Amino acid sequence: MRTPRHVLAACALLASLACGACAAAVEGGETNAALGVNPVARGAVAPVKATVTFGGDYRFDNGVVVSVSTPKSFRPSATAYPQSERAAAFEIVVRNDGAQPYRLSGFSVVATVAGTQAKQVVDATQGFSGIVEAGKDVPPARNVRMNLAFAVTPEPADLELTIRPEATSPVVVTYSGPA
């Protein structure tokens, strides 16, 4: 019964890519996440872009805390889609410190390598199936761990992951560093 699991993984991937297109188009001022400066709380109307280095975490106003590991380079298997010489993998932890359940279906991740949007790699053989729990809610005080991978250039390059917790979020966070 592997087919339903693969179909679910493909649907989750398509949903995350569709949601991620919105996050890729967002531009705005930067804020210092380490100091907790949040222009939205000061009445800003334009989307705000916070920047964090890989390995750090960021807390959104709705209580969602996102942690992204440093990228780990690997060679995708022969069954991976799309095929690429090299990919960068991340463990992303989404923790709900809010009072209400968090709907994971609104979560989007967009990767760019050297300024060009990267494709998400689905490689079930190595444990990279996209956001497979996208249909679930994360209860308060609970978390979800996911492993995502993106195709990167054969040589090291600057990599950014832009994350938006929901389509209407006025704040996006970008994790950046070498990959």
Short mmCIF file of C-alpha atoms in Angstrom, two decimals:
data_model
loop_
_atom_site.label_atom_id
_atom_site.label_comp_id
_atom_site.label_asym_id
_atom_site.label_seq_id
_atom_site.Cartn_x
_atom_site.Cartn_y
_atom_site.Cartn_z
CA MET A 1 0.00 0.00 0.00
CA ARG A 2 2.75 2.46 -0.87
CA THR A 3 0.76 4.21 -3.60
CA PRO A 4 -1.55 6.22 -1.25
CA ARG A 5 1.47 7.42 0.71
CA HIS A 6 3.19 8.60 -2.47
CA VAL A 7 0.01 10.30 -3.66
CA LEU A 8 -0.31 12.05 -0.29
CA ALA A 9 3.34 13.14 -0.47
CA ALA A 10 2.86 14.47 -4.00
CA CYS A 11 -0.28 16.38 -2.97
CA ALA A 12 1.52 17.88 0.02
CA LEU A 13 4.43 18.88 -2.20
CA LEU A 14 2.14 20.56 -4.70
CA ALA A 15 0.30 22.39 -1.93
CA SER A 16 3.53 23.62 -0.37
CA LEU A 17 4.89 24.75 -3.73
CA ALA A 18 1.66 26.58 -4.55
CA CYS A 19 1.70 28.34 -1.18
CA GLY A 20 5.41 29.04 -1.55
CA ALA A 21 4.85 31.06 -4.72
CA CYS A 22 3.16 33.72 -2.59
CA ALA A 23 6.12 33.92 -0.22
CA ALA A 24 8.60 34.29 -3.09
CA ALA A 25 6.88 37.46 -4.26
CA VAL A 26 7.05 39.20 -0.87
CA GLU A 27 9.56 41.98 -0.35
CA GLY A 28 9.81 44.36 2.54
CA GLY A 29 12.01 45.92 5.15
CA GLU A 30 14.25 43.89 7.39
CA THR A 31 14.03 43.54 11.13
CA ASN A 32 16.34 42.19 13.78
CA ALA A 33 14.79 38.91 14.91
CA ALA A 34 17.34 38.48 17.70
CA LEU A 35 16.09 41.67 19.37
CA GLY A 36 12.45 40.76 18.76
CA VAL A 37 11.81 43.96 16.78
CA ASN A 38 8.50 43.52 15.01
CA PRO A 39 7.33 46.44 12.84
CA VAL A 40 3.86 44.86 12.54
CA ALA A 41 3.32 45.59 16.22
CA ARG A 42 4.18 49.25 15.47
CA GLY A 43 1.46 49.46 12.82
CA ALA A 44 3.43 48.73 9.63
CA VAL A 45 1.20 47.75 6.72
CA ALA A 46 3.79 46.44 4.24
CA PRO A 47 4.99 42.84 4.66
CA VAL A 48 8.08 42.61 6.83
CA LYS A 49 11.04 40.35 6.10
CA ALA A 50 13.11 39.14 9.06
CA THR A 51 16.50 37.48 8.48
CA VAL A 52 17.92 34.67 10.62
CA THR A 53 20.98 32.47 10.08
CA PHE A 54 20.56 28.71 9.67
CA GLY A 55 20.41 26.98 13.02
CA GLY A 56 18.34 29.79 14.55
CA ASP A 57 14.67 30.17 15.30
CA TYR A 58 12.05 32.84 14.76
CA ARG A 59 8.80 33.50 16.62
CA PHE A 60 5.84 34.88 14.65
CA ASP A 61 3.14 37.02 16.29
CA ASN A 62 0.67 34.12 16.24
CA GLY A 63 2.97 32.10 18.53
CA VAL A 64 4.40 29.83 15.83
CA VAL A 65 8.14 29.30 16.32
CA VAL A 66 10.15 28.00 13.36
CA SER A 67 13.62 26.48 13.71
CA VAL A 68 15.71 25.56 10.66
CA SER A 69 18.86 23.45 10.89
CA THR A 70 22.02 24.23 8.98
CA PRO A 71 21.89 22.73 5.47
CA LYS A 72 23.36 19.30 4.90
CA SER A 73 24.56 18.53 1.39
CA PHE A 74 23.71 15.14 -0.14
CA ARG A 75 23.41 13.41 -3.50
CA PRO A 76 19.78 12.60 -4.35
CA SER A 77 18.96 8.97 -5.17
CA ALA A 78 18.05 7.73 -8.64
CA THR A 79 14.35 7.83 -7.66
CA ALA A 80 14.40 11.49 -6.55
CA TYR A 81 12.37 14.12 -8.35
CA PRO A 82 13.58 16.34 -9.83
CA GLN A 83 16.99 14.84 -10.52
CA SER A 84 19.94 16.98 -9.48
CA GLU A 85 23.63 16.45 -8.81
CA ARG A 86 23.37 17.86 -5.30
CA ALA A 87 20.71 18.89 -2.82
CA ALA A 88 20.64 20.62 0.54
CA ALA A 89 18.54 19.09 3.32
CA PHE A 90 17.03 20.81 6.34
CA GLU A 91 15.21 19.74 9.44
CA ILE A 92 12.48 22.27 10.10
CA VAL A 93 10.69 22.29 13.43
CA VAL A 94 7.40 24.16 13.70
CA ARG A 95 6.37 24.67 17.34
CA ASN A 96 3.00 26.11 18.30
CA ASP A 97 3.42 28.34 21.34
CA GLY A 98 0.10 30.06 20.57
CA ALA A 99 -3.24 29.58 22.31
CA GLN A 100 -5.03 28.16 19.23
CA PRO A 101 -4.25 25.13 17.02
CA TYR A 102 -1.98 26.06 14.11
CA ARG A 103 -3.11 24.91 10.65
CA LEU A 104 0.03 23.51 9.02
CA SER A 105 -1.54 23.71 5.54
CA GLY A 106 -0.73 27.45 5.49
CA PHE A 107 3.01 26.84 6.00
CA SER A 108 5.17 27.60 2.95
CA VAL A 109 8.89 27.35 2.24
CA VAL A 110 10.64 28.79 -0.81
CA ALA A 111 14.36 28.26 -1.45
CA THR A 112 16.65 30.41 -3.56
CA VAL A 113 20.23 29.59 -4.50
CA ALA A 114 22.39 32.51 -5.62
CA GLY A 115 19.19 34.50 -6.27
CA THR A 116 17.42 31.81 -8.35
CA GLN A 117 14.43 29.86 -7.01
CA ALA A 118 15.37 26.25 -6.23
CA LYS A 119 13.14 23.23 -6.76
CA GLN A 120 12.12 21.10 -3.80
CA VAL A 121 13.54 17.58 -4.08
CA VAL A 122 11.25 14.69 -3.20
CA ASP A 123 13.41 11.67 -2.40
CA ALA A 124 11.38 9.20 -0.34
CA THR A 125 14.30 6.76 -0.39
CA GLN A 126 16.30 9.20 1.75
CA GLY A 127 13.35 10.50 3.79
CA PHE A 128 12.51 13.71 1.93
CA SER A 129 8.78 13.56 1.15
CA GLY A 130 7.80 17.22 1.55
CA ILE A 131 5.29 18.45 4.10
CA VAL A 132 3.45 15.16 4.59
CA GLU A 133 1.37 16.32 7.56
CA ALA A 134 0.03 19.43 5.80
CA GLY A 135 -3.58 18.43 6.51
CA LYS A 136 -3.05 18.35 10.27
CA ASP A 137 -3.36 21.02 12.92
CA VAL A 138 -0.55 21.51 15.43
CA PRO A 139 -2.11 21.79 18.91
CA PRO A 140 -0.81 24.41 21.37
CA ALA A 141 2.45 23.41 23.09
CA ARG A 142 3.20 20.78 20.41
CA ASN A 143 5.56 20.67 17.44
CA VAL A 144 6.02 19.08 14.04
CA ARG A 145 9.36 18.08 12.52
CA MET A 146 9.85 17.83 8.79
CA ASN A 147 12.80 17.12 6.55
CA LEU A 148 12.87 19.10 3.32
CA ALA A 149 15.46 19.16 0.55
CA PHE A 150 16.10 21.53 -2.35
CA ALA A 151 18.20 21.18 -5.50
CA VAL A 152 21.36 23.31 -5.29
CA THR A 153 24.27 24.03 -7.58
CA PRO A 154 27.16 21.52 -7.68
CA GLU A 155 29.48 24.15 -6.20
CA PRO A 156 28.82 25.90 -2.85
CA ALA A 157 26.56 28.95 -3.10
CA ASP A 158 24.47 31.29 -0.94
CA LEU A 159 21.14 29.73 -0.01
CA GLU A 160 18.00 31.32 1.42
CA LEU A 161 14.84 29.67 2.76
CA THR A 162 11.89 32.05 2.97
CA ILE A 163 9.17 30.88 5.32
CA ARG A 164 5.65 32.18 5.79
CA PRO A 165 3.45 30.56 8.46
CA GLU A 166 0.21 31.36 6.57
CA ALA A 167 -0.80 33.04 3.33
CA THR A 168 -2.03 36.20 5.09
CA SER A 169 0.96 36.58 7.40
CA PRO A 170 2.36 40.13 7.32
CA VAL A 171 5.80 38.78 8.28
CA VAL A 172 8.08 36.38 6.41
CA VAL A 173 11.37 35.06 7.77
CA THR A 174 14.39 34.26 5.62
CA TYR A 175 17.04 31.85 6.83
CA SER A 176 20.32 32.33 5.00
CA GLY A 177 23.82 30.97 4.76
CA PRO A 178 26.14 28.93 2.54
CA ALA A 179 25.14 25.57 1.11
#
